[in-house]
Each structure stands twice: as C-alpha cells, then as structure tokens.
Amino acid sequence: MLPDLQTAIPGPQSLALAKELREHESHNVTYIDPSWPVFWERAEGGNVWDADGNRFLDFTSAFGVAGLGHRNPEIVAALHTQADQLLHGMGDVHPTRLKGELCRELSRLTYERWEGASGKVVLSNSGFEAIETALKTARIATGKPKIIAFENAYHGLGYGSLLGTDLPKFRGPFEDQLADLTVRQPYGEFHPPSEAEAAEIGAVIIEPIQGRGGKRVPLPEFLRQWREWCDAHGALLIFDEIYTGFWRTGKLFACEWDGVVPDLICVGKALSGGFPISACVGRAEVMDTWPVSPGEALHTSTFLGHPVGCAMALKSIEILQRSELSESVAKASAMLEKKLRAFHHPAVREVRGRGLMWGMELDRHAGPLLGQLLGEGLIMLADGPEGNVLAFTPPFHISASEVDHVLERLAVLLSARA
Ligand SMILES: Cc1ncc(COP(=O)(O)O)c(C=O)c1O
C-alpha cells in the first residue's frame, strides 16, 4: 500500500522519542537529524506505521530481513505457538528438538540440493557471528591463519568479522587491534595473490553480490575462478549469503546463478523473517574437522538455537520452498529490473543488481535524499563507500504501482536538488 502521512515527517511523537533516546542510548548508535528517524510502531507486509500513525512503504525489507513481508502471518503463528511452549533452551547443553530440525532443513536446502551430500550447521544469533564461525572453521580445517577478503566487503562488525569487512569507516578506530591476517583483493574480477602469499591462506570469503559495498555484481566467472583457486591452494571458499540468501537475488542462493558451491555458506537476515538467528552451514567433512565436544563447546553462545528463532526459521524455510513463492519472486524481479532500467535521470550513473537487490549509483551522497524520501513516506537506504548507491531491496510481493510511485517521487526529488 502507498504511504499515508498524518503529520509532517518526523511527526511530534518521533521527535519526542528521538530526544529521549539521545539521553539514554550511546549517541553513536541511532542517527538523528531534523529529517530522521521515525519510530516504528507496527508493520504489516510492505508497510510500516510510525508512532504518529503515518503509514510508510518499506523499500528495504528492513535490512533485507522481511522479504516475506513484515509480520508474515504464518511466521507470526509459528512464533506464538513456540512462545506458548518454551521460550529458551540450553543451546549446546540441553537443546530443543527444533534445533535439530533446523540444522537438517539447512543441510537439505544447501549441500543436499547442491551435491546430494549432507551439510552440518553451527547456529548463532547475528550474521557476523556466522561469519566468525566460518572463519574459525577454516582455521581449524586448514591449519592456515590468513584469509582473502575483498575491497568494499561487508561481513559485519565483530572483531573477527572485521577481518573481512573492508569499509574504512568501520575498521578505522580498531585497525590497530585487528590481526594482520587479511590479503585484500579487488572485488568482481579475478586477481589471485602471489604464490608466496597463498601458502598461509586458509579461507577466501566472498559476498556473491556485494550488498553494503554498493550492490556490486561480479563478472560471471569470478566465483568459479576463486573456487578453482581454493581447490588448488588448499583454502576453503566461504560464501557470505547473509544478505543475498533466500531468494533476494532471484535464486534461493545467489551462488546458484553461477552454479558454484562453497565449502561454507553463512546465512542470516531473511532466515527467520524477524528473529535474530543465523547459521554457518558447511560440507559435513569440513565441519567434522572441529573436535567432538568433550563437554564444553569451543564455539557457542547462550542463545544458540533459540527455540523461537528456530520455529520462525523452520516456518519461513517452508514458505520459501513453495513453488508459488519462486514464481512471484521471478515476476517481481523482472518487473523491478525493467522499471529501474527504464528510469533515466542525469543524476543516475549506473543501475546494477539482480533479482530484488538493486543499487542506483547517484552523482551525489544519498543522505539528504533519504531524508526527503522518508518525508514522502518512503523508507529507503543507501550503500557503497561513498554513500551514493540508493538501494532497492523491497519485500518479494512488491507491486508495480508501488515501484512506479517510488520512481516517480525519486525523479521529482532528484530534479529538485539538481
Ligand atoms: C553480507 C553481510 N554479511 C554480514 C552481515 C552482518 O550481519 P549482522 O548485522 O546480522 O551481524 C551483513 C549485514 O548487513 C551483510 O549484509
């Protein structure tokens, strides 16, 4: 549904809440200026209502989480059923039945579909934790400490995942605390490191399409070339599909566009449709290089395999496998691509992406534009090291009229600022 604004944006409630938040939350966390943010009160499908009763159109799927729509009714029902039974288990000590079911489903969706072989899983909470699991797995499996990661990569902000993340704004203050283990390569074209550097490299970590780095699609041979390089050099290939996974790019996983299978795949975001749960899935023989738990796991956390997260993830996986879903993703993807490619404006340098994950590179920083879009009831974000790539990652059921509306308003705002 299109936006319906009751107040100027941000409205009085949002402004008051922002003032209060400033007093109690670290001022590094929430960005606040006269045009931003609005405080979310409820959401449904592709719409969000704020504390002032304004209805917004969410073109971000809230960081790519709500591909199946905000508060998808089937996922909400799974949440309620589980919450009525058990709200917390003891992840690595006395687990729940659902944890085993989710691991089995993740194996089925990945290595069993790809190779007819089983995968094994380590669950965690945030995306960056799944990345750190993958990096630790590669260290254990190969015995080699270094990694190859790519320019403008984003793998999260934990100290371990920052080894992979490139964007200087995130690494800068902590650079002197980060181990010097990363060989940084350009993204998109295959540039292997020297043979001398290769000896110590245990992992190559790649986003099959870069998300926060600016919605960059690599050359078609890129993933395959790194696959071959890893095989030849005894390194593990890790695909970070935290953003691209679960149909975001028009395939269940983005690596399926190129038919390249990684040794480890990390997923999060859309896995549950709204609960913080993530997973690192690996070929069984790779995962089995971890030692068997002697009573104390080497890698776990309090909320590992959270029953509510597992219940929501299992329901969302069930929905994600329905044939009508893949058909509607295909239709929405084709519609979005056509309309974005037909959008011409002197401020637009390039439009790139795949499926329902697109970036529009502008000739300017997108910050002020995002505030203006919000003022029109449109929730959007921007990516890229220069902050000039307007992101289009709508829910899967986005309609042509909603896309038309966004592009129409965008054209007006871009021209007004030209
Ligand atoms: C590709 C990719 N990897 C990892 C992450 C980190 O996930 P989280 O924010 O859940 O830690 C993100 C988050 O945007 C991401 O886009």
PDB file of N, CA, C and O in Angstrom, residues 204-231:
ATOM      1  N   VAL A 204      38.864 -18.011   1.692  1.00  0.00           N
ATOM      2  CA  VAL A 204      38.521 -16.890   0.802  1.00  0.00           C
ATOM      3  C   VAL A 204      37.056 -16.595   1.084  1.00  0.00           C
ATOM      4  O   VAL A 204      36.200 -17.483   0.959  1.00  0.00           O
ATOM      5  N   ILE A 205      36.771 -15.380   1.522  1.00  0.00           N
ATOM      6  CA  ILE A 205      35.385 -15.055   1.904  1.00  0.00           C
ATOM      7  C   ILE A 205      34.794 -14.041   0.921  1.00  0.00           C
ATOM      8  O   ILE A 205      35.351 -12.962   0.723  1.00  0.00           O
ATOM      9  N   ILE A 206      33.664 -14.435   0.322  1.00  0.00           N
ATOM     10  CA  ILE A 206      33.084 -13.637  -0.772  1.00  0.00           C
ATOM     11  C   ILE A 206      31.584 -13.436  -0.569  1.00  0.00           C
ATOM     12  O   ILE A 206      30.864 -14.388  -0.246  1.00  0.00           O
ATOM     13  N   GLU A 207      31.134 -12.217  -0.801  1.00  0.00           N
ATOM     14  CA  GLU A 207      29.690 -11.991  -0.999  1.00  0.00           C
ATOM     15  C   GLU A 207      29.419 -12.222  -2.491  1.00  0.00           C
ATOM     16  O   GLU A 207      30.004 -11.515  -3.322  1.00  0.00           O
ATOM     17  N   PRO A 208      28.550 -13.148  -2.859  1.00  0.00           N
ATOM     18  CA  PRO A 208      28.313 -13.405  -4.290  1.00  0.00           C
ATOM     19  C   PRO A 208      27.806 -12.163  -5.038  1.00  0.00           C
ATOM     20  O   PRO A 208      28.053 -12.011  -6.231  1.00  0.00           O
ATOM     21  N   ILE A 209      27.076 -11.303  -4.348  1.00  0.00           N
ATOM     22  CA  ILE A 209      26.820  -9.941  -4.829  1.00  0.00           C
ATOM     23  C   ILE A 209      27.083  -9.054  -3.611  1.00  0.00           C
ATOM     24  O   ILE A 209      26.587  -9.355  -2.516  1.00  0.00           O
ATOM     25  N   GLN A 210      27.879  -8.009  -3.785  1.00  0.00           N
ATOM     26  CA  GLN A 210      28.151  -7.165  -2.616  1.00  0.00           C
ATOM     27  C   GLN A 210      26.918  -6.353  -2.256  1.00  0.00           C
ATOM     28  O   GLN A 210      26.307  -5.722  -3.130  1.00  0.00           O
ATOM     29  N   GLY A 211      26.576  -6.376  -0.972  1.00  0.00           N
ATOM     30  CA  GLY A 211      25.393  -5.652  -0.509  1.00  0.00           C
ATOM     31  C   GLY A 211      25.748  -4.242  -0.084  1.00  0.00           C
ATOM     32  O   GLY A 211      25.667  -3.293  -0.869  1.00  0.00           O
ATOM     33  N   ARG A 212      26.223  -4.116   1.151  1.00  0.00           N
ATOM     34  CA  ARG A 212      26.506  -2.769   1.665  1.00  0.00           C
ATOM     35  C   ARG A 212      27.660  -2.109   0.936  1.00  0.00           C
ATOM     36  O   ARG A 212      27.817  -0.895   0.985  1.00  0.00           O
ATOM     37  N   GLY A 213      28.462  -2.895   0.240  1.00  0.00           N
ATOM     38  CA  GLY A 213      29.557  -2.338  -0.553  1.00  0.00           C
ATOM     39  C   GLY A 213      29.059  -1.610  -1.793  1.00  0.00           C
ATOM     40  O   GLY A 213      29.856  -1.006  -2.515  1.00  0.00           O
ATOM     41  N   GLY A 214      27.759  -1.686  -2.086  1.00  0.00           N
ATOM     42  CA  GLY A 214      27.225  -0.916  -3.211  1.00  0.00           C
ATOM     43  C   GLY A 214      26.499  -1.733  -4.256  1.00  0.00           C
ATOM     44  O   GLY A 214      26.422  -1.326  -5.419  1.00  0.00           O
ATOM     45  N   LYS A 215      25.955  -2.891  -3.864  1.00  0.00           N
ATOM     46  CA  LYS A 215      25.163  -3.717  -4.800  1.00  0.00           C
ATOM     47  C   LYS A 215      25.973  -4.000  -6.070  1.00  0.00           C
ATOM     48  O   LYS A 215      25.557  -3.679  -7.182  1.00  0.00           O
ATOM     49  N   ARG A 216      27.163  -4.561  -5.847  1.00  0.00           N
ATOM     50  CA  ARG A 216      28.048  -4.864  -6.981  1.00  0.00           C
ATOM     51  C   ARG A 216      27.903  -6.323  -7.379  1.00  0.00           C
ATOM     52  O   ARG A 216      27.992  -7.210  -6.537  1.00  0.00           O
ATOM     53  N   VAL A 217      27.714  -6.536  -8.689  1.00  0.00           N
ATOM     54  CA  VAL A 217      27.600  -7.891  -9.233  1.00  0.00           C
ATOM     55  C   VAL A 217      28.948  -8.223  -9.879  1.00  0.00           C
ATOM     56  O   VAL A 217      29.413  -7.474 -10.734  1.00  0.00           O
ATOM     57  N   PRO A 218      29.589  -9.324  -9.488  1.00  0.00           N
ATOM     58  CA  PRO A 218      30.899  -9.631 -10.087  1.00  0.00           C
ATOM     59  C   PRO A 218      30.760 -10.154 -11.511  1.00  0.00           C
ATOM     60  O   PRO A 218      29.659 -10.488 -11.955  1.00  0.00           O
ATOM     61  N   LEU A 219      31.876 -10.258 -12.194  1.00  0.00           N
ATOM     62  CA  LEU A 219      31.872 -10.879 -13.519  1.00  0.00           C
ATOM     63  C   LEU A 219      31.453 -12.346 -13.362  1.00  0.00           C
ATOM     64  O   LEU A 219      31.712 -12.965 -12.324  1.00  0.00           O
ATOM     65  N   PRO A 220      30.835 -12.925 -14.405  1.00  0.00           N
ATOM     66  CA  PRO A 220      30.264 -14.269 -14.275  1.00  0.00           C
ATOM     67  C   PRO A 220      31.268 -15.343 -13.834  1.00  0.00           C
ATOM     68  O   PRO A 220      30.906 -16.290 -13.162  1.00  0.00           O
ATOM     69  N   GLU A 221      32.525 -15.205 -14.181  1.00  0.00           N
ATOM     70  CA  GLU A 221      33.497 -16.252 -13.850  1.00  0.00           C
ATOM     71  C   GLU A 221      34.129 -16.091 -12.475  1.00  0.00           C
ATOM     72  O   GLU A 221      34.903 -16.941 -12.021  1.00  0.00           O
ATOM     73  N   PHE A 222      33.826 -14.972 -11.814  1.00  0.00           N
ATOM     74  CA  PHE A 222      34.511 -14.617 -10.562  1.00  0.00           C
ATOM     75  C   PHE A 222      34.435 -15.724  -9.496  1.00  0.00           C
ATOM     76  O   PHE A 222      35.451 -16.161  -8.959  1.00  0.00           O
ATOM     77  N   LEU A 223      33.221 -16.195  -9.224  1.00  0.00           N
ATOM     78  CA  LEU A 223      33.059 -17.198  -8.162  1.00  0.00           C
ATOM     79  C   LEU A 223      33.751 -18.504  -8.550  1.00  0.00           C
ATOM     80  O   LEU A 223      34.414 -19.149  -7.739  1.00  0.00           O
ATOM     81  N   ARG A 224      33.593 -18.883  -9.822  1.00  0.00           N
ATOM     82  CA  ARG A 224      34.193 -20.141 -10.276  1.00  0.00           C
ATOM     83  C   ARG A 224      35.736 -20.074 -10.186  1.00  0.00           C
ATOM     84  O   ARG A 224      36.396 -21.030  -9.773  1.00  0.00           O
ATOM     85  N   GLN A 225      36.289 -18.923 -10.566  1.00  0.00           N
ATOM     86  CA  GLN A 225      37.747 -18.797 -10.534  1.00  0.00           C
ATOM     87  C   GLN A 225      38.282 -18.906  -9.105  1.00  0.00           C
ATOM     88  O   GLN A 225      39.299 -19.564  -8.865  1.00  0.00           O
ATOM     89  N   TRP A 226      37.572 -18.306  -8.165  1.00  0.00           N
ATOM     90  CA  TRP A 226      38.010 -18.448  -6.775  1.00  0.00           C
ATOM     91  C   TRP A 226      37.779 -19.861  -6.270  1.00  0.00           C
ATOM     92  O   TRP A 226      38.561 -20.369  -5.442  1.00  0.00           O
ATOM     93  N   ARG A 227      36.725 -20.521  -6.742  1.00  0.00           N
ATOM     94  CA  ARG A 227      36.513 -21.940  -6.389  1.00  0.00           C
ATOM     95  C   ARG A 227      37.729 -22.768  -6.809  1.00  0.00           C
ATOM     96  O   ARG A 227      38.280 -23.556  -6.039  1.00  0.00           O
ATOM     97  N   GLU A 228      38.143 -22.550  -8.050  1.00  0.00           N
ATOM     98  CA  GLU A 228      39.286 -23.323  -8.570  1.00  0.00           C
ATOM     99  C   GLU A 228      40.565 -22.961  -7.815  1.00  0.00           C
ATOM    100  O   GLU A 228      41.383 -23.825  -7.521  1.00  0.00           O
ATOM    101  N   TRP A 229      40.699 -21.673  -7.493  1.00  0.00           N
ATOM    102  CA  TRP A 229      41.900 -21.244  -6.771  1.00  0.00           C
ATOM    103  C   TRP A 229      41.945 -21.903  -5.394  1.00  0.00           C
ATOM    104  O   TRP A 229      42.991 -22.389  -4.965  1.00  0.00           O
ATOM    105  N   CYS A 230      40.824 -21.940  -4.695  1.00  0.00           N
ATOM    106  CA  CYS A 230      40.768 -22.565  -3.366  1.00  0.00           C
ATOM    107  C   CYS A 230      41.114 -24.051  -3.472  1.00  0.00           C
ATOM    108  O   CYS A 230      41.880 -24.578  -2.652  1.00  0.00           O
ATOM    109  N   ASP A 231      40.558 -24.723  -4.468  1.00  0.00           N
ATOM    110  CA  ASP A 231      40.841 -26.155  -4.629  1.00  0.00           C
ATOM    111  C   ASP A 231      42.334 -26.378  -4.867  1.00  0.00           C
ATOM    112  O   ASP A 231      42.927 -27.314  -4.345  1.00  0.00           O
TER     113      ASP A 231
END
